[in-house]
Amino acid sequence: MENKPPGEDVENVVAMPSMSNRLSGADPDWSEMLSRLAESKDKTLYIALFRHFAPRVKSYLIRLGLVDTVAEELMQETMLAVWRKSHLYNSNKAAASTWIFTLARNKSIDLMRKQKYPEYDLEEWQEEPDHQDNPCEQGVISDRMNSAINTLPENQAQVIYMSFFEGRSHADISDRLGVPLGSVKSRIRLASEKLKTMWRDGV
Amino acid sequence: MNIKHHLDEATLVSYAAGSMSQAMALVTACHLSMCPQCRERLAHSEAMGGVILDALPPAEVAEDSLQKLLACIDEESDIEAVLLDRPDINRPHKDHSDKGIPTALGDYIGGSLANVEWKRIVPGVYFHDLPCKSERGGVSRLLRIAPGKAMLPHSHDGNELTLILQGSFSDEIGRFTVGDIADLDSEVEHQPLVDSDVDCICLIATDAPLKFSTLLGKIVQPMTGF
Ligand SMILES: [Zn+2]
């Protein structure tokens, strides 16, 4: 295997990707396009989605510690899954970026661990709550989330970054940063609660 | 099912990020199968991943990537693609397995708790190790404890997840019934006592060996790998 364990070559001090100059309002509605792809199997939609997401998926895989050739191959598998599984996409449950993130995440884990990532059942065990407290367009949630992440204190943004882009467990982050496990978890909790509150209240 | 004990926020983020061990992810996925509330919370944690993905600086993809994929897509008929990826065709449907066993666990034990080969630790306490990778000497196992029996008192160096699949137990934190999850870290020492009239079966995962606080526990530990 030529891929390294996640994050082995990453410096101790992580650089957060800059997200401040993104003009979210100007983006096409990717979620709506992905939904239409499921129905129409229209290749021009697929090409547009590829051009936007493929370079980002590859960027994510490289950050996880995969070398370029492996990242390229896994990106292609992920984007092929976007085509094949589009009928499973539900725009009421997730934004297109979220759904594609989970596809790429599962592919990378399947490869690195040679074990399938345990997923929860798709069919319902219990009725979903009939109403959501704040029915909200997924796209709007994404925009709010984006500005919310930029307001996190550095030490909270760092643990979120290390979880999502270095694939580090709580114990691993605790070793890396030299802070107790309990503090790592409370930083993650604080960051997450803060993001959720900002979502609900519209920042 | 009336679930009272849920996943810690930090655990949900770790699952969403794909950054927990296979052993911990299995227990988490099983609770998510049983708990609509945590599924809704997870959707928000996964949205975090989506937003950050979308904001990443794009990497350069190979020139022929898109052409290759389009060629691939042309070769498959739509019907084939749909059949290939329908999860209910690839996996045994829930109706064929035990009621109450999430698919993620069923995949490891042939779909039913009835298939599990138990090993005895002490009278009334049985375990079955699962082949999920853990980290730092942690465990991935099913535990079966008879009514009135207690697990040995222990604390943790790391995280411990315990999901109830059958029966119930009580400990210093409260009472745990089917679907409940005890999501604990090193701050807690506890001794679960089974208070149901059937055997209590739990799925557990840790990311460090448990620390036993009694002499019996210390003697039994090396034999069980706990
Ligand atoms: Zn729950």
Short mmCIF file of C-alpha atoms and ligand atoms in Angstrom, two decimals:
data_model
loop_
_atom_site.label_atom_id
_atom_site.label_comp_id
_atom_site.label_asym_id
_atom_site.label_seq_id
_atom_site.Cartn_x
_atom_site.Cartn_y
_atom_site.Cartn_z
CA MET A 1 0.00 0.00 0.00
CA GLU A 2 1.41 3.34 -0.89
CA ASN A 3 -1.03 5.38 1.13
CA LYS A 4 0.21 6.62 4.47
CA PRO A 5 -1.75 6.41 7.70
CA PRO A 6 -3.93 9.51 8.01
CA GLY A 7 -2.09 12.66 8.91
CA GLU A 8 1.35 11.07 9.51
CA ASP A 9 3.10 13.76 7.54
CA VAL A 10 0.99 16.64 8.78
CA GLU A 11 2.63 19.23 10.98
CA ASN A 12 1.52 19.48 14.55
CA VAL A 13 0.10 22.92 14.02
CA VAL A 14 -2.64 22.64 11.44
CA ALA A 15 -3.53 25.32 8.98
CA MET A 16 -7.25 25.80 8.65
CA PRO A 17 -8.37 26.04 5.06
CA SER A 18 -9.45 29.57 4.36
CA MET A 19 -13.18 29.80 3.90
CA SER A 20 -13.73 33.48 4.27
CA ASN A 21 -13.81 34.59 0.66
CA ARG A 22 -16.43 32.18 -0.55
CA LEU A 23 -19.43 33.88 -2.11
CA SER A 24 -22.07 31.36 -1.15
CA GLY A 25 -24.96 33.30 -2.64
CA ALA A 26 -23.47 33.04 -6.13
CA ASP A 27 -23.26 29.23 -6.16
CA PRO A 28 -25.68 27.18 -8.23
CA ASP A 29 -28.12 25.05 -6.26
CA TRP A 30 -26.14 21.80 -6.24
CA SER A 31 -28.74 19.94 -4.20
CA GLU A 32 -31.48 20.72 -6.69
CA MET A 33 -29.19 19.64 -9.54
CA LEU A 34 -28.34 16.36 -7.84
CA SER A 35 -32.05 15.64 -7.31
CA ARG A 36 -32.72 16.31 -10.98
CA LEU A 37 -29.81 14.05 -11.94
CA ALA A 38 -31.51 11.16 -10.11
CA GLU A 39 -34.66 11.60 -12.18
CA SER A 40 -33.25 12.53 -15.57
CA LYS A 41 -29.80 10.89 -15.66
CA ASP A 42 -28.83 13.97 -17.64
CA LYS A 43 -25.09 13.94 -18.33
CA THR A 44 -24.77 17.73 -18.55
CA LEU A 45 -25.93 17.92 -14.91
CA TYR A 46 -23.41 15.25 -14.00
CA ILE A 47 -20.59 17.13 -15.72
CA ALA A 48 -21.42 20.32 -13.82
CA LEU A 49 -21.48 18.43 -10.51
CA PHE A 50 -18.19 16.74 -11.39
CA ARG A 51 -16.47 20.03 -12.20
CA HIS A 52 -17.47 21.48 -8.84
CA PHE A 53 -17.10 18.50 -6.52
CA ALA A 54 -14.37 16.27 -8.00
CA PRO A 55 -11.49 18.70 -7.20
CA ARG A 56 -12.85 19.21 -3.67
CA VAL A 57 -13.29 15.49 -3.03
CA LYS A 58 -9.72 14.93 -4.17
CA SER A 59 -8.53 17.76 -1.94
CA TYR A 60 -10.29 16.10 1.02
CA LEU A 61 -8.69 12.71 0.25
CA ILE A 62 -5.22 14.24 0.00
CA ARG A 63 -5.73 15.92 3.37
CA LEU A 64 -6.56 12.51 4.86
CA GLY A 65 -3.03 11.47 3.90
CA LEU A 66 -3.59 9.64 0.61
CA VAL A 67 -0.95 10.08 -2.11
CA ASP A 68 -2.06 11.73 -5.34
CA THR A 69 -2.58 8.56 -7.43
CA VAL A 70 -4.67 6.87 -4.74
CA ALA A 71 -6.63 10.06 -4.08
CA GLU A 72 -7.32 10.37 -7.82
CA GLU A 73 -8.57 6.79 -8.04
CA LEU A 74 -10.75 7.11 -4.95
CA MET A 75 -12.12 10.46 -6.17
CA GLN A 76 -13.16 8.73 -9.40
CA GLU A 77 -14.85 5.95 -7.45
CA THR A 78 -16.66 8.52 -5.33
CA MET A 79 -17.85 10.47 -8.36
CA LEU A 80 -18.98 7.25 -10.04
CA ALA A 81 -21.00 6.51 -6.91
CA VAL A 82 -22.60 9.95 -7.25
CA TRP A 83 -23.97 8.82 -10.62
CA ARG A 84 -24.91 5.31 -9.55
CA LYS A 85 -26.47 6.16 -6.21
CA SER A 86 -28.19 9.43 -7.08
CA HIS A 87 -31.57 7.68 -6.68
CA LEU A 88 -30.77 7.34 -2.96
CA TYR A 89 -30.19 11.07 -2.52
CA ASN A 90 -32.88 12.99 -0.64
CA SER A 91 -32.52 16.76 -0.72
CA ASN A 92 -34.79 17.13 2.32
CA LYS A 93 -32.28 15.26 4.45
CA ALA A 94 -28.93 16.57 3.27
CA ALA A 95 -27.28 19.14 1.05
CA ALA A 96 -25.47 17.73 -2.01
CA SER A 97 -22.09 18.62 -0.46
CA THR A 98 -23.01 16.68 2.71
CA TRP A 99 -24.12 13.61 0.79
CA ILE A 100 -21.00 13.60 -1.39
CA PHE A 101 -18.84 14.13 1.71
CA THR A 102 -20.30 10.96 3.28
CA LEU A 103 -19.68 8.97 0.07
CA ALA A 104 -16.02 10.08 0.00
CA ARG A 105 -15.63 9.43 3.74
CA ASN A 106 -16.98 5.89 3.44
CA LYS A 107 -14.79 5.12 0.41
CA SER A 108 -11.65 6.31 2.19
CA ILE A 109 -12.43 4.30 5.32
CA ASP A 110 -13.24 1.15 3.34
CA LEU A 111 -9.85 1.47 1.64
CA MET A 112 -7.71 2.38 4.63
CA ARG A 113 -9.20 -0.13 7.06
CA LYS A 114 -10.25 -2.84 4.64
CA GLN A 115 -13.45 -2.99 6.68
CA LYS A 116 -16.74 -1.49 5.63
CA TYR A 117 -17.73 1.61 7.64
CA PRO A 118 -20.68 0.62 9.85
CA GLU A 119 -23.74 2.46 8.58
CA TYR A 120 -27.11 2.84 10.24
CA ASP A 121 -30.19 1.23 8.70
CA LEU A 122 -31.97 3.15 5.98
CA GLU A 123 -35.37 1.74 6.80
CA GLU A 124 -37.02 3.22 9.85
CA TRP A 125 -37.10 1.49 13.21
CA GLN A 126 -39.28 4.16 14.68
CA GLU A 127 -41.33 6.94 13.16
CA GLU A 128 -39.28 10.00 12.43
CA PRO A 129 -40.49 13.00 14.41
CA ASP A 130 -43.31 14.44 12.17
CA HIS A 131 -42.13 17.99 12.37
CA GLN A 132 -38.73 19.51 12.50
CA ASP A 133 -38.37 22.30 15.00
CA ASN A 134 -37.11 24.63 12.34
CA PRO A 135 -37.87 23.45 8.86
CA CYS A 136 -35.11 25.03 6.91
CA GLU A 137 -33.76 24.75 3.40
CA GLN A 138 -30.60 22.63 3.40
CA GLY A 139 -28.90 25.26 1.27
CA VAL A 140 -29.68 27.93 3.84
CA ILE A 141 -28.29 25.70 6.59
CA SER A 142 -25.07 25.32 4.59
CA ASP A 143 -24.67 29.05 4.16
CA ARG A 144 -25.24 29.68 7.85
CA MET A 145 -22.86 26.88 8.76
CA ASN A 146 -20.17 28.32 6.58
CA SER A 147 -20.18 31.68 8.30
CA ALA A 148 -20.55 30.00 11.71
CA ILE A 149 -17.41 27.89 11.28
CA ASN A 150 -15.39 31.02 10.65
CA THR A 151 -16.39 32.44 14.02
CA LEU A 152 -15.15 29.48 16.09
CA PRO A 153 -12.22 30.12 18.43
CA GLU A 154 -8.97 28.66 17.07
CA ASN A 155 -8.77 25.78 19.57
CA GLN A 156 -12.31 24.63 18.71
CA ALA A 157 -11.84 24.99 14.95
CA GLN A 158 -8.65 22.96 15.29
CA VAL A 159 -10.30 19.88 16.88
CA ILE A 160 -13.06 19.98 14.24
CA TYR A 161 -10.43 20.18 11.53
CA MET A 162 -8.36 17.33 13.02
CA SER A 163 -11.49 15.14 13.23
CA PHE A 164 -12.76 15.77 9.70
CA PHE A 165 -9.52 16.15 7.75
CA GLU A 166 -6.92 14.16 9.59
CA GLY A 167 -9.28 11.37 10.62
CA ARG A 168 -8.01 11.54 14.20
CA SER A 169 -9.89 9.94 17.09
CA HIS A 170 -10.42 11.81 20.36
CA ALA A 171 -7.55 9.88 22.00
CA ASP A 172 -5.26 10.65 19.08
CA ILE A 173 -6.06 14.38 19.17
CA SER A 174 -5.46 14.32 22.91
CA ASP A 175 -1.94 12.89 22.36
CA ARG A 176 -1.18 15.22 19.49
CA LEU A 177 -2.16 18.39 21.30
CA GLY A 178 -1.04 17.22 24.74
CA VAL A 179 -4.41 18.01 26.32
CA PRO A 180 -6.58 15.59 28.34
CA LEU A 181 -9.20 13.48 26.52
CA GLY A 182 -11.99 15.24 28.44
CA SER A 183 -10.83 18.63 27.16
CA VAL A 184 -10.73 17.43 23.56
CA LYS A 185 -14.30 16.19 23.88
CA SER A 186 -15.54 19.36 25.53
CA ARG A 187 -13.94 21.50 22.79
CA ILE A 188 -15.69 19.40 20.14
CA ARG A 189 -18.97 19.60 22.06
CA LEU A 190 -18.67 23.39 22.43
CA ALA A 191 -17.90 23.85 18.73
CA SER A 192 -20.73 21.60 17.66
CA GLU A 193 -23.34 23.11 20.00
CA LYS A 194 -22.31 26.56 18.93
CA LEU A 195 -22.68 25.71 15.23
CA LYS A 196 -26.09 24.17 15.82
CA THR A 197 -27.30 27.19 17.79
CA MET A 198 -26.10 29.52 15.07
CA TRP A 199 -27.97 27.45 12.51
CA ARG A 200 -31.19 27.60 14.41
CA ASP A 201 -31.01 31.27 15.16
CA GLY A 202 -29.84 32.21 11.68
CA VAL A 203 -26.42 33.43 12.88
CA MET B 1 -38.78 1.58 22.53
CA ASN B 2 -38.30 4.53 24.81
CA ILE B 3 -34.71 5.67 24.55
CA LYS B 4 -33.47 7.85 27.41
CA HIS B 5 -29.68 7.67 27.08
CA HIS B 6 -28.18 9.08 23.90
CA LEU B 7 -24.85 9.63 22.15
CA ASP B 8 -22.52 12.35 23.37
CA GLU B 9 -22.21 15.29 20.95
CA ALA B 10 -18.47 14.64 20.62
CA THR B 11 -19.17 11.01 19.65
CA LEU B 12 -21.59 12.09 16.91
CA VAL B 13 -19.01 14.48 15.45
CA SER B 14 -16.38 11.75 15.49
CA TYR B 15 -18.73 9.33 13.69
CA ALA B 16 -19.70 12.00 11.13
CA ALA B 17 -16.03 12.77 10.51
CA GLY B 18 -15.19 9.07 10.08
CA SER B 19 -12.50 9.46 12.72
CA MET B 20 -13.47 6.81 15.28
CA SER B 21 -12.27 3.20 15.31
CA GLN B 22 -14.29 0.55 13.52
CA ALA B 23 -15.31 -0.88 16.90
CA MET B 24 -16.70 2.43 18.18
CA ALA B 25 -18.35 3.21 14.81
CA LEU B 26 -20.23 -0.12 14.95
CA VAL B 27 -21.82 0.67 18.32
CA THR B 28 -22.60 4.22 17.20
CA ALA B 29 -24.22 3.03 13.94
CA CYS B 30 -26.34 0.53 15.87
CA HIS B 31 -27.66 3.20 18.24
CA LEU B 32 -28.37 5.46 15.24
CA SER B 33 -30.42 2.65 13.65
CA MET B 34 -32.59 2.54 16.75
CA CYS B 35 -32.79 6.26 17.56
CA PRO B 36 -34.46 8.89 15.31
CA GLN B 37 -33.38 11.71 17.63
CA CYS B 38 -29.69 10.95 17.26
CA ARG B 39 -30.14 10.49 13.50
CA GLU B 40 -31.45 14.03 13.30
CA ARG B 41 -28.51 15.30 15.37
CA LEU B 42 -26.12 13.37 13.11
CA ALA B 43 -27.53 15.11 10.02
CA HIS B 44 -26.26 18.40 11.46
CA SER B 45 -22.83 16.94 12.27
CA GLU B 46 -22.50 15.55 8.75
CA ALA B 47 -23.54 18.92 7.33
CA MET B 48 -20.39 20.25 8.98
CA GLY B 49 -18.38 17.88 6.77
CA GLY B 50 -20.32 18.97 3.69
CA VAL B 51 -19.75 22.63 4.32
CA ILE B 52 -16.04 22.21 4.94
CA LEU B 53 -15.73 19.98 1.85
CA ASP B 54 -17.41 22.62 -0.25
CA ALA B 55 -15.04 25.29 1.04
CA LEU B 56 -11.81 23.34 0.42
CA PRO B 57 -9.34 24.71 -2.10
CA PRO B 58 -9.86 22.50 -5.20
CA ALA B 59 -7.10 19.99 -6.01
CA GLU B 60 -6.01 19.32 -9.56
CA VAL B 61 -7.73 16.27 -11.02
CA ALA B 62 -6.24 14.15 -13.82
CA GLU B 63 -7.02 15.52 -17.27
CA ASP B 64 -8.83 12.39 -18.40
CA SER B 65 -10.86 11.84 -15.19
CA LEU B 66 -14.13 13.09 -16.50
CA GLN B 67 -13.75 11.28 -19.86
CA LYS B 68 -13.01 8.01 -18.08
CA LEU B 69 -16.08 8.35 -15.88
CA LEU B 70 -18.35 9.25 -18.76
CA ALA B 71 -17.09 6.22 -20.69
CA CYS B 72 -17.76 4.06 -17.64
CA ILE B 73 -21.26 5.45 -17.28
CA ASP B 74 -22.01 4.81 -20.95
CA GLU B 75 -21.14 1.16 -20.53
CA GLU B 76 -23.59 0.54 -17.73
CA SER B 77 -27.25 0.43 -18.42
CA ASP B 78 -29.32 2.34 -15.88
CA ILE B 79 -31.11 -0.78 -14.75
CA GLU B 80 -27.86 -2.52 -13.90
CA ALA B 81 -26.68 0.45 -11.91
CA VAL B 82 -29.86 0.58 -9.88
CA LEU B 83 -29.69 -3.13 -9.10
CA LEU B 84 -26.03 -2.97 -8.12
CA ASP B 85 -26.56 -0.31 -5.54
CA ARG B 86 -29.89 -1.10 -3.99
CA PRO B 87 -28.95 -1.80 -0.39
CA ASP B 88 -31.95 -4.06 0.18
CA ILE B 89 -30.82 -6.38 -2.58
CA ASN B 90 -27.21 -6.61 -1.44
CA ARG B 91 -28.04 -7.03 2.22
CA PRO B 92 -30.41 -9.37 3.97
CA HIS B 93 -33.60 -7.50 4.74
CA LYS B 94 -34.30 -6.76 8.37
CA ASP B 95 -37.36 -9.03 8.36
CA HIS B 96 -35.12 -12.04 7.90
CA SER B 97 -33.05 -11.29 10.97
CA ASP B 98 -33.87 -10.93 14.63
CA LYS B 99 -36.19 -8.12 15.47
CA GLY B 100 -34.07 -5.58 17.25
CA ILE B 101 -30.70 -6.29 15.61
CA PRO B 102 -29.39 -3.43 13.50
CA THR B 103 -28.00 -4.52 10.11
CA ALA B 104 -24.52 -3.19 10.88
CA LEU B 105 -24.25 -5.72 13.73
CA GLY B 106 -26.20 -8.45 11.92
CA ASP B 107 -23.51 -8.42 9.22
CA TYR B 108 -20.99 -9.69 11.80
CA ILE B 109 -23.11 -12.36 13.49
CA GLY B 110 -25.09 -13.92 10.66
CA GLY B 111 -28.12 -11.73 11.25
CA SER B 112 -29.13 -13.03 14.67
CA LEU B 113 -28.07 -13.08 18.31
CA ALA B 114 -29.12 -16.75 18.29
CA ASN B 115 -26.04 -17.52 16.15
CA VAL B 116 -23.54 -16.11 18.64
CA GLU B 117 -21.08 -18.55 20.20
CA TRP B 118 -20.60 -17.32 23.76
CA LYS B 119 -17.52 -17.83 25.92
CA ARG B 120 -17.83 -17.84 29.70
CA ILE B 121 -15.75 -15.46 31.83
CA VAL B 122 -17.27 -16.29 35.22
CA PRO B 123 -20.63 -18.00 35.94
CA GLY B 124 -23.43 -15.88 34.47
CA VAL B 125 -21.12 -13.65 32.43
CA TYR B 126 -20.38 -14.45 28.76
CA PHE B 127 -18.70 -12.62 25.90
CA HIS B 128 -18.19 -12.86 22.15
CA ASP B 129 -15.45 -10.89 20.43
CA LEU B 130 -16.23 -9.19 17.12
CA PRO B 131 -13.64 -8.81 14.35
CA CYS B 132 -13.89 -5.00 14.31
CA LYS B 133 -10.62 -3.13 14.61
CA SER B 134 -10.27 -1.10 17.77
CA GLU B 135 -7.45 1.18 18.81
CA ARG B 136 -5.07 1.28 21.75
CA GLY B 137 -5.93 -2.19 23.01
CA GLY B 138 -9.66 -1.45 23.07
CA VAL B 139 -12.31 -4.11 22.63
CA SER B 140 -15.22 -4.82 20.30
CA ARG B 141 -17.53 -7.39 21.81
CA LEU B 142 -20.93 -8.63 22.80
CA LEU B 143 -21.49 -9.23 26.48
CA ARG B 144 -24.24 -11.38 28.00
CA ILE B 145 -24.94 -11.14 31.71
CA ALA B 146 -27.50 -13.13 33.70
CA PRO B 147 -30.21 -11.45 35.83
CA GLY B 148 -28.92 -10.26 39.19
CA LYS B 149 -25.29 -10.42 38.08
CA ALA B 150 -23.04 -7.39 37.89
CA MET B 151 -20.24 -6.44 35.58
CA LEU B 152 -16.99 -6.02 37.45
CA PRO B 153 -16.53 -2.45 38.68
CA HIS B 154 -14.20 -0.61 36.34
CA SER B 155 -13.14 2.76 35.02
CA HIS B 156 -11.61 3.77 31.69
CA ASP B 157 -8.57 5.49 30.29
CA GLY B 158 -10.49 6.31 27.14
CA ASN B 159 -14.01 6.21 25.73
CA GLU B 160 -16.44 3.35 26.29
CA LEU B 161 -19.71 2.82 24.40
CA THR B 162 -22.28 0.28 25.66
CA LEU B 163 -25.53 -0.31 23.76
CA ILE B 164 -28.32 -2.44 25.27
CA LEU B 165 -29.76 -5.00 22.82
CA GLN B 166 -31.78 -7.08 25.30
CA GLY B 167 -32.74 -6.79 28.98
CA SER B 168 -31.61 -3.91 31.17
CA PHE B 169 -29.08 -2.81 33.76
CA SER B 170 -28.65 -0.06 36.32
CA ASP B 171 -25.49 1.66 37.43
CA GLU B 172 -24.41 4.85 39.17
CA ILE B 173 -25.72 6.88 36.22
CA GLY B 174 -29.18 5.42 35.87
CA ARG B 175 -31.22 2.62 34.31
CA PHE B 176 -30.47 1.43 30.79
CA THR B 177 -33.02 -0.45 28.67
CA VAL B 178 -33.10 -1.63 25.03
CA GLY B 179 -31.76 1.04 22.66
CA ASP B 180 -30.12 3.09 25.42
CA ILE B 181 -26.43 3.83 25.08
CA ALA B 182 -23.94 4.53 27.87
CA ASP B 183 -21.39 6.90 26.34
CA LEU B 184 -18.67 7.26 28.95
CA ASP B 185 -15.11 8.46 29.30
CA SER B 186 -12.36 8.29 31.87
CA GLU B 187 -14.21 10.40 34.39
CA VAL B 188 -16.61 7.65 35.35
CA GLU B 189 -16.22 4.51 37.44
CA HIS B 190 -19.26 2.28 37.30
CA GLN B 191 -20.58 -1.19 38.07
CA PRO B 192 -23.61 -2.14 35.96
CA LEU B 193 -26.04 -4.56 37.68
CA VAL B 194 -28.50 -6.50 35.53
CA ASP B 195 -32.06 -5.85 36.75
CA SER B 196 -34.14 -7.52 33.98
CA ASP B 197 -35.60 -11.01 34.27
CA VAL B 198 -33.86 -12.08 31.05
CA ASP B 199 -30.14 -12.05 30.28
CA CYS B 200 -28.88 -8.60 29.44
CA ILE B 201 -27.04 -8.47 26.11
CA CYS B 202 -24.94 -5.42 25.25
CA LEU B 203 -22.66 -4.39 22.43
CA ILE B 204 -19.57 -2.64 23.74
CA ALA B 205 -16.50 -0.90 22.37
CA THR B 206 -13.62 0.87 24.08
CA ASP B 207 -10.60 2.70 22.82
CA ALA B 208 -8.41 1.65 25.76
CA PRO B 209 -8.35 -1.37 28.05
CA LEU B 210 -10.73 -1.14 31.02
CA LYS B 211 -9.21 -0.60 34.46
CA PHE B 212 -10.63 -2.84 37.15
CA SER B 213 -10.70 -1.61 40.69
CA THR B 214 -11.15 -4.92 42.54
CA LEU B 215 -8.78 -7.81 43.11
CA LEU B 216 -11.09 -10.23 41.24
CA GLY B 217 -11.18 -7.88 38.29
CA LYS B 218 -7.40 -7.68 38.22
CA ILE B 219 -7.14 -11.46 38.27
CA VAL B 220 -9.78 -12.02 35.57
CA GLN B 221 -8.51 -9.23 33.31
CA PRO B 222 -5.52 -11.04 31.79
CA MET B 223 -7.70 -14.06 30.98
CA THR B 224 -10.38 -12.12 29.18
CA GLY B 225 -8.35 -9.42 27.52
CA PHE B 226 -10.71 -6.83 28.97
ZN ZN C 1 -30.12 8.55 20.63
#
